[in-house]
Tab-separated table of C-alpha atoms in Angstrom:
chain	number	residue	atom	x	y	z
Y	1	MET	CA	85.777	107.814	101.037
Y	2	LYS	CA	88.454	108.829	103.473
Y	3	ALA	CA	90.229	112.069	102.880
Y	4	ILE	CA	92.430	114.598	104.641
Y	5	VAL	CA	90.488	117.881	105.011
Y	6	TYR	CA	90.855	121.375	106.331
Y	7	ASP	CA	88.823	124.631	106.550
Y	8	ARG	CA	91.356	127.275	107.738
Y	9	TYR	CA	94.915	128.084	107.321
Y	10	GLY	CA	97.554	127.060	109.777
Y	11	SER	CA	100.203	124.479	110.800
Y	12	PRO	CA	99.652	120.824	109.923
Y	13	ASP	CA	97.515	120.566	112.916
Y	14	VAL	CA	94.572	121.975	110.942
Y	15	LEU	CA	94.509	118.858	108.866
Y	16	ARG	CA	92.228	116.022	109.857
Y	17	LEU	CA	90.942	112.698	108.483
Y	18	GLU	CA	87.243	112.631	107.518
Y	19	GLU	CA	84.667	110.478	105.629
Y	20	ILE	CA	83.396	112.592	102.747
Y	21	PRO	CA	81.453	111.845	99.395
Y	22	ARG	CA	83.759	110.591	96.361
Y	23	PRO	CA	84.277	113.388	93.821
Y	24	GLU	CA	81.764	113.661	91.066
Y	25	ILE	CA	83.313	113.734	87.523
Y	26	GLY	CA	82.274	115.747	84.617
Y	27	ASP	CA	82.413	114.561	80.885
Y	28	ASP	CA	85.959	115.353	80.573
Y	29	ASP	CA	87.142	114.052	84.003
Y	30	VAL	CA	88.701	110.774	85.145
Y	31	LEU	CA	88.146	109.307	88.678
Y	32	VAL	CA	91.128	107.746	90.082
Y	33	ARG	CA	91.399	105.395	93.056
Y	34	VAL	CA	94.654	106.695	94.712
Y	35	HIS	CA	97.235	104.298	95.627
Y	36	ALA	CA	100.021	106.762	96.673
Y	37	ALA	CA	100.409	110.758	96.723
Y	38	SER	CA	103.469	112.865	97.397
Y	39	VAL	CA	104.238	115.893	99.468
Y	40	ASN	CA	105.417	119.158	97.777
Y	41	SER	CA	106.348	122.616	98.793
Y	42	TRP	CA	102.932	123.832	97.154
Y	43	ASP	CA	101.063	121.591	99.516
Y	44	TRP	CA	102.840	123.221	102.470
Y	45	ASP	CA	102.005	126.672	100.987
Y	46	LEU	CA	98.442	125.621	100.321
Y	47	VAL	CA	97.761	124.547	103.939
Y	48	THR	CA	99.615	127.342	105.673
Y	49	GLY	CA	98.298	130.109	103.390
Y	50	THR	CA	101.891	131.504	102.934
Y	51	PRO	CA	103.069	133.169	100.886
Y	52	VAL	CA	99.734	135.184	100.582
Y	53	LEU	CA	100.032	134.522	96.621
Y	54	PHE	CA	98.722	131.013	97.507
Y	55	ARG	CA	95.422	132.443	98.959
Y	56	PHE	CA	94.330	132.894	95.393
Y	57	TRP	CA	92.606	129.684	96.131
Y	58	GLY	CA	90.647	131.489	99.006
Y	59	LEU	CA	91.525	134.596	100.709
Y	60	LEU	CA	90.306	134.072	104.335
Y	61	ARG	CA	89.392	130.331	104.054
Y	62	PRO	CA	90.794	127.493	101.710
Y	63	LYS	CA	88.796	127.017	98.550
Y	64	HIS	CA	89.913	123.525	98.098
Y	65	LYS	CA	89.203	121.451	101.344
Y	66	VAL	CA	91.292	118.570	100.344
Y	67	PRO	CA	95.136	119.281	99.772
Y	68	GLY	CA	97.462	117.078	97.668
Y	69	ALA	CA	98.537	117.428	94.093
Y	70	ASP	CA	100.803	114.545	92.922
Y	71	ILE	CA	98.879	111.219	92.880
Y	72	ALA	CA	99.237	107.666	91.287
Y	73	GLY	CA	96.591	105.105	91.084
Y	74	ARG	CA	94.194	103.249	88.945
Y	75	VAL	CA	91.277	104.749	86.861
Y	76	GLU	CA	87.859	104.002	88.433
Y	77	ALA	CA	85.568	105.736	85.976
Y	78	VAL	CA	85.801	108.168	83.090
Y	79	GLY	CA	83.635	110.802	81.706
Y	80	LYS	CA	81.896	110.474	78.296
Y	81	ASN	CA	84.443	112.731	76.445
Y	82	VAL	CA	87.538	110.927	77.731
Y	83	THR	CA	89.288	109.027	75.083
Y	84	ARG	CA	92.890	108.218	76.529
Y	85	PHE	CA	91.883	106.209	79.613
Y	86	ARG	CA	89.609	103.477	80.704
Y	87	PRO	CA	88.894	101.857	84.131
Y	88	GLY	CA	91.829	99.900	85.219
Y	89	ASP	CA	94.402	102.004	83.634
Y	90	GLU	CA	97.498	102.969	85.894
Y	91	VAL	CA	98.078	106.622	85.721
Y	92	PHE	CA	99.848	109.541	87.709
Y	93	GLY	CA	99.704	113.281	87.474
Y	94	ASP	CA	99.504	116.488	89.076
Y	95	LEU	CA	96.114	117.888	90.229
Y	96	CYS	CA	97.147	121.570	91.035
Y	97	GLN	CA	95.179	122.865	88.093
Y	98	CYS	CA	92.201	120.817	88.540
Y	99	GLY	CA	91.078	121.153	92.187
Y	100	TRP	CA	93.872	119.452	94.124
Y	101	GLY	CA	92.291	116.656	96.342
Y	102	GLY	CA	95.112	114.092	96.206
Y	103	PHE	CA	95.459	113.080	99.847
Y	104	ALA	CA	92.290	110.926	99.685
Y	105	GLU	CA	91.238	107.482	98.598
Y	106	TYR	CA	89.592	108.868	95.255
Y	107	ALA	CA	90.488	112.048	93.339
Y	108	ARG	CA	89.029	113.644	90.365
Y	109	ALA	CA	91.420	114.628	87.705
Y	110	ALA	CA	91.151	116.282	84.231
Y	111	GLU	CA	92.131	113.839	81.325
Y	112	SER	CA	95.042	116.232	80.408
Y	113	ALA	CA	96.388	116.020	83.940
Y	114	LEU	CA	97.179	112.203	83.778
Y	115	THR	CA	99.961	110.200	82.112
Y	116	PRO	CA	100.005	106.373	81.837
Y	117	LYS	CA	102.126	104.981	84.606
Y	118	PRO	CA	105.152	103.052	82.964
Y	119	ALA	CA	105.425	99.388	83.631
Y	120	GLY	CA	107.730	98.445	86.279
Y	121	MET	CA	107.359	101.794	88.164
Y	122	THR	CA	105.680	101.499	91.773
Y	123	PHE	CA	102.770	103.751	92.548
Y	124	GLU	CA	105.017	105.234	95.191
Y	125	GLN	CA	107.666	106.090	92.616
Y	126	ALA	CA	104.903	107.451	90.259
Y	127	ALA	CA	103.557	109.644	92.886
Y	128	ALA	CA	106.925	111.188	93.470
Y	129	LEU	CA	107.550	112.369	89.994
Y	130	PRO	CA	104.863	114.858	88.654
Y	131	GLN	CA	105.614	118.223	90.310
Y	132	ALA	CA	109.358	117.708	91.381
Y	133	GLY	CA	110.121	115.902	88.172
Y	134	ALA	CA	108.566	118.382	85.829
Y	135	MET	CA	110.322	121.245	87.549
Y	136	ALA	CA	113.666	119.654	87.339
Y	137	LEU	CA	113.273	118.631	83.505
Y	138	GLN	CA	111.881	122.159	82.709
Y	139	GLY	CA	114.480	123.950	84.711
Y	140	LEU	CA	117.375	122.093	83.363
Y	141	ARG	CA	116.472	121.469	79.755
Y	142	ASP	CA	113.870	124.104	78.652
Y	143	GLU	CA	114.907	127.123	80.778
Y	144	GLY	CA	118.665	126.128	81.398
Y	145	GLY	CA	119.324	124.705	77.896
Y	146	LEU	CA	121.609	122.276	79.195
Y	147	ARG	CA	124.040	120.638	76.888
Y	148	PRO	CA	126.492	117.705	77.400
Y	149	ALA	CA	129.807	118.383	79.290
Y	150	GLN	CA	128.415	121.615	80.904
Y	151	LYS	CA	129.191	122.129	84.446
Y	152	VAL	CA	125.812	122.405	86.431
Y	153	LEU	CA	125.243	123.326	90.018
Y	154	ILE	CA	122.063	122.419	91.706
Y	155	ASN	CA	121.333	124.313	94.967
Y	156	GLY	CA	118.936	122.275	97.261
Y	157	ALA	CA	120.040	119.138	95.493
Y	158	GLY	CA	119.125	116.742	98.413
Y	159	GLY	CA	115.410	117.200	98.257
Y	160	GLY	CA	112.595	115.964	96.066
Y	161	VAL	CA	113.308	118.262	93.100
Y	162	GLY	CA	117.235	118.143	93.627
Y	163	THR	CA	117.558	114.430	93.728
Y	164	LEU	CA	115.813	114.139	90.400
Y	165	ALA	CA	117.512	117.076	88.921
Y	166	ILE	CA	121.022	115.463	89.576
Y	167	GLN	CA	119.812	112.268	87.468
Y	168	ILE	CA	118.310	114.166	84.865
Y	169	ALA	CA	121.335	116.475	84.457
Y	170	THR	CA	123.680	113.352	84.477
Y	171	SER	CA	121.675	111.641	81.877
Y	172	LEU	CA	121.963	114.694	79.645
Y	173	GLY	CA	125.740	114.544	80.037
Y	174	ALA	CA	126.456	117.176	82.512
Y	175	GLU	CA	128.957	117.428	85.476
Y	176	VAL	CA	126.859	118.020	88.534
Y	177	THR	CA	127.738	119.579	91.738
Y	178	GLY	CA	125.140	119.308	94.498
Y	179	VAL	CA	124.573	121.831	97.330
Y	180	ASP	CA	122.635	120.933	100.519
Y	181	ARG	CA	123.067	120.411	104.288
Y	182	THR	CA	125.279	117.954	105.935
Y	183	GLU	CA	123.089	115.042	106.324
Y	184	LYS	CA	122.195	115.033	102.690
Y	185	LEU	CA	125.583	114.762	101.238
Y	186	GLU	CA	125.590	110.951	100.753
Y	187	THR	CA	122.103	111.177	99.130
Y	188	MET	CA	123.334	113.713	96.589
Y	189	ARG	CA	126.488	111.419	95.800
Y	190	SER	CA	124.058	108.326	95.519
Y	191	ALA	CA	121.786	110.250	93.076
Y	192	GLY	CA	124.948	110.872	90.878
Y	193	ALA	CA	126.530	114.155	91.951
Y	194	ALA	CA	130.290	114.177	90.982
Y	195	GLU	CA	130.847	116.810	93.719
Y	196	VAL	CA	128.925	117.812	96.655
Y	197	ILE	CA	129.052	120.944	98.898
Y	198	ASP	CA	127.843	121.234	102.478
Y	199	TYR	CA	126.363	124.892	102.485
Y	200	THR	CA	126.533	124.880	106.275
Y	201	LYS	CA	130.415	124.880	106.005
Y	202	GLU	CA	131.115	126.337	102.597
Y	203	ASP	CA	129.719	129.282	100.532
Y	204	PHE	CA	129.678	127.826	96.958
Y	205	THR	CA	129.362	131.463	95.494
Y	206	ALA	CA	132.658	132.589	97.265
Y	207	GLY	CA	134.940	129.866	96.446
Y	208	GLY	CA	135.932	131.062	92.980
Y	209	LYS	CA	134.470	128.140	91.132
Y	210	THR	CA	132.199	128.920	88.251
Y	211	TYR	CA	129.415	126.929	86.415
Y	212	ASP	CA	127.561	126.929	83.016
Y	213	LEU	CA	124.103	126.473	84.776
Y	214	ILE	CA	122.849	126.968	88.185
Y	215	LEU	CA	119.505	125.279	89.008
Y	216	ASP	CA	118.054	126.898	92.298
Y	217	ALA	CA	115.661	124.901	94.502
Y	218	ALA	CA	116.410	126.902	97.654
Y	219	ALA	CA	117.019	130.580	96.565
Y	220	HIS	CA	118.471	131.729	99.832
Y	221	ARG	CA	121.294	134.105	98.378
Y	222	SER	CA	121.387	137.394	96.613
Y	223	MET	CA	121.195	137.361	92.933
Y	224	PHE	CA	124.705	138.994	92.731
Y	225	ASP	CA	126.125	136.119	94.532
Y	226	TYR	CA	124.621	133.674	92.178
Y	227	ALA	CA	125.817	135.674	89.105
Y	228	ARG	CA	129.356	135.737	90.572
Y	229	ALA	CA	129.200	131.763	90.384
Y	230	LEU	CA	128.288	131.849	86.661
Y	231	ASN	CA	130.433	131.563	83.771
Y	232	ARG	CA	130.008	134.249	81.020
Y	233	GLY	CA	127.117	133.147	79.121
Y	234	GLY	CA	125.870	131.042	81.746
Y	235	THR	CA	122.339	130.750	82.889
Y	236	TYR	CA	120.946	130.886	86.644
Y	237	VAL	CA	117.342	129.339	86.857
Y	238	MET	CA	115.247	129.860	89.952
Y	239	LEU	CA	112.435	127.264	90.539
Y	240	GLY	CA	111.071	128.957	93.457
Y	241	GLY	CA	111.803	131.106	96.619
Y	242	SER	CA	110.683	133.704	98.891
Y	243	ILE	CA	108.685	136.586	97.628
Y	244	GLY	CA	111.704	138.790	98.451
Y	245	ARG	CA	114.170	136.776	96.298
Y	246	ILE	CA	111.569	136.485	93.373
Y	247	PHE	CA	111.250	140.268	93.271
Y	248	GLN	CA	114.984	140.770	93.436
Y	249	LEU	CA	115.348	138.466	90.557
Y	250	LEU	CA	112.851	140.333	88.469
Y	251	LEU	CA	114.321	143.616	89.523
Y	252	VAL	CA	118.021	143.083	89.137
Y	253	GLY	CA	118.060	139.938	86.812
Y	254	PRO	CA	117.449	141.912	83.589
Y	255	TRP	CA	120.399	144.230	84.493
Y	256	ILE	CA	122.647	141.396	85.096
Y	257	SER	CA	121.831	139.670	81.975
Y	258	ARG	CA	122.679	142.586	79.888
Y	259	SER	CA	125.775	143.825	81.624
Y	260	GLU	CA	127.339	140.677	82.394
Y	261	GLN	CA	125.920	138.395	79.786
Y	262	LYS	CA	124.511	135.945	82.170
Y	263	LYS	CA	120.927	134.811	81.977
Y	264	MET	CA	118.962	135.232	85.188
Y	265	ARG	CA	115.584	133.455	84.885
Y	266	LEU	CA	112.538	132.477	87.013
Y	267	MET	CA	110.959	129.476	85.761
Y	268	PRO	CA	107.272	129.570	85.085
Y	269	ALA	CA	106.418	125.947	86.170
Y	270	LYS	CA	103.913	123.946	83.591
Y	271	ALA	CA	102.007	121.332	85.390
Y	272	ASN	CA	102.319	117.829	83.888
Y	273	HIS	CA	104.635	118.989	80.962
Y	274	ASP	CA	106.358	116.255	79.471
Y	275	LEU	CA	105.824	113.492	82.121
Y	276	ALA	CA	106.121	110.802	79.430
Y	277	ALA	CA	109.899	112.025	78.992
Y	278	LEU	CA	110.382	111.240	82.851
Y	279	GLY	CA	108.791	107.845	82.426
Y	280	GLU	CA	111.094	107.133	79.499
Y	281	LEU	CA	114.121	108.067	81.656
Y	282	PHE	CA	112.856	105.649	84.342
Y	283	GLN	CA	112.380	102.812	81.947
Y	284	ALA	CA	115.871	103.517	80.448
Y	285	GLY	CA	117.334	103.045	83.981
Y	286	LYS	CA	118.506	106.643	84.185
Y	287	LEU	CA	115.879	108.107	86.762
Y	288	SER	CA	114.621	106.579	89.886
Y	289	PRO	CA	112.867	108.797	92.491
Y	290	VAL	CA	114.623	108.941	95.922
Y	291	ILE	CA	111.972	108.316	98.558
Y	292	ASP	CA	112.926	109.286	102.236
Y	293	ARG	CA	109.691	108.095	103.986
Y	294	CYS	CA	106.350	106.775	103.285
Y	295	PHE	CA	103.408	107.847	105.606
Y	296	PRO	CA	99.791	106.330	105.556
Y	297	LEU	CA	96.844	108.680	104.754
Y	298	ASP	CA	95.914	109.294	108.426
Y	299	GLU	CA	99.448	110.463	109.145
Y	300	VAL	CA	99.577	113.328	106.465
Y	301	PRO	CA	99.736	115.851	109.381
Y	302	ASP	CA	102.922	114.284	110.447
Y	303	ALA	CA	104.294	114.015	106.908
Y	304	LEU	CA	103.828	117.666	106.382
Y	305	ARG	CA	105.576	118.483	109.737
Y	306	TYR	CA	108.470	116.430	108.576
Y	307	PHE	CA	108.398	118.268	105.319
Y	308	GLY	CA	108.412	121.622	107.001
Y	309	GLU	CA	111.630	120.654	109.034
Y	310	GLY	CA	113.495	120.600	105.732
Y	311	ARG	CA	115.412	117.493	106.400
Y	312	ALA	CA	113.801	115.105	103.915
Y	313	ARG	CA	116.259	113.418	101.637
Y	314	GLY	CA	114.267	113.029	98.431
Y	315	LYS	CA	110.448	112.845	98.483
Y	316	ILE	CA	107.841	112.229	101.151
Y	317	VAL	CA	105.262	109.856	99.943
Y	318	ILE	CA	101.674	109.117	101.251
Y	319	THR	CA	100.438	105.540	100.750
Y	320	VAL	CA	96.781	105.088	100.406
């Protein structure tokens, strides 16, 4: 099969297209013929080896030779213990906990990593959902405790996670403000944001407005700035960020939570958590992944470069 492989950390230039053997599956595994995959920040981190925490999968050289986590495709074969799927089924899921390998014509997945693809959803749409959708849903509903009529601010709302978070928050009855750069303002409005803020022109933490929930997909500001923009009893949820920002949250977050009665939380992402709920929102017409561009498999290095520029509006998808 054709696959994107790499054997050292670095820029997207380290990636190359090669012919390699199809993955062998075990008794509890599923072999998927990949029709589409998508690019996530974890793919960037895995390829570049930064932050160093991502070298858990190989300190000096990558352990997993084929990157790519989010996939959608058809079941090609199943192990003898697999009961939920059979060849021909259309599925999607996140492979980050079962060996990665999504940027290829075939991928091995644990049965538990896959969810049936809803009828009417394209493979490209399905591939755009697993990581970004799960993070948005968990951040808003599980960690944020979002309730109807609350005022929610989503920082980094024009990207893959953010555009899904806008739609999910709106479907739950929230009033959403989206924050991102100038060229993403219309994307945020189209996704359903009632108000948009251009962070290159306005500091949302300094304007005096406050929110019940801040979902942060960018994490570029001080925790004290975020706390200032929260209502008393409000919640801040960080989906990810630099090591410095994460440490700051872990150090000062508990103090802010106690002294100001404002919850400051770092979300522990759960891969493939409640993907069925995302499918239900799609079928109800309340959720549709925003796809900026599609790249063919042999252009994955270009897709990663485009992702690294930070200008993608919504998701970047790989068609296989």
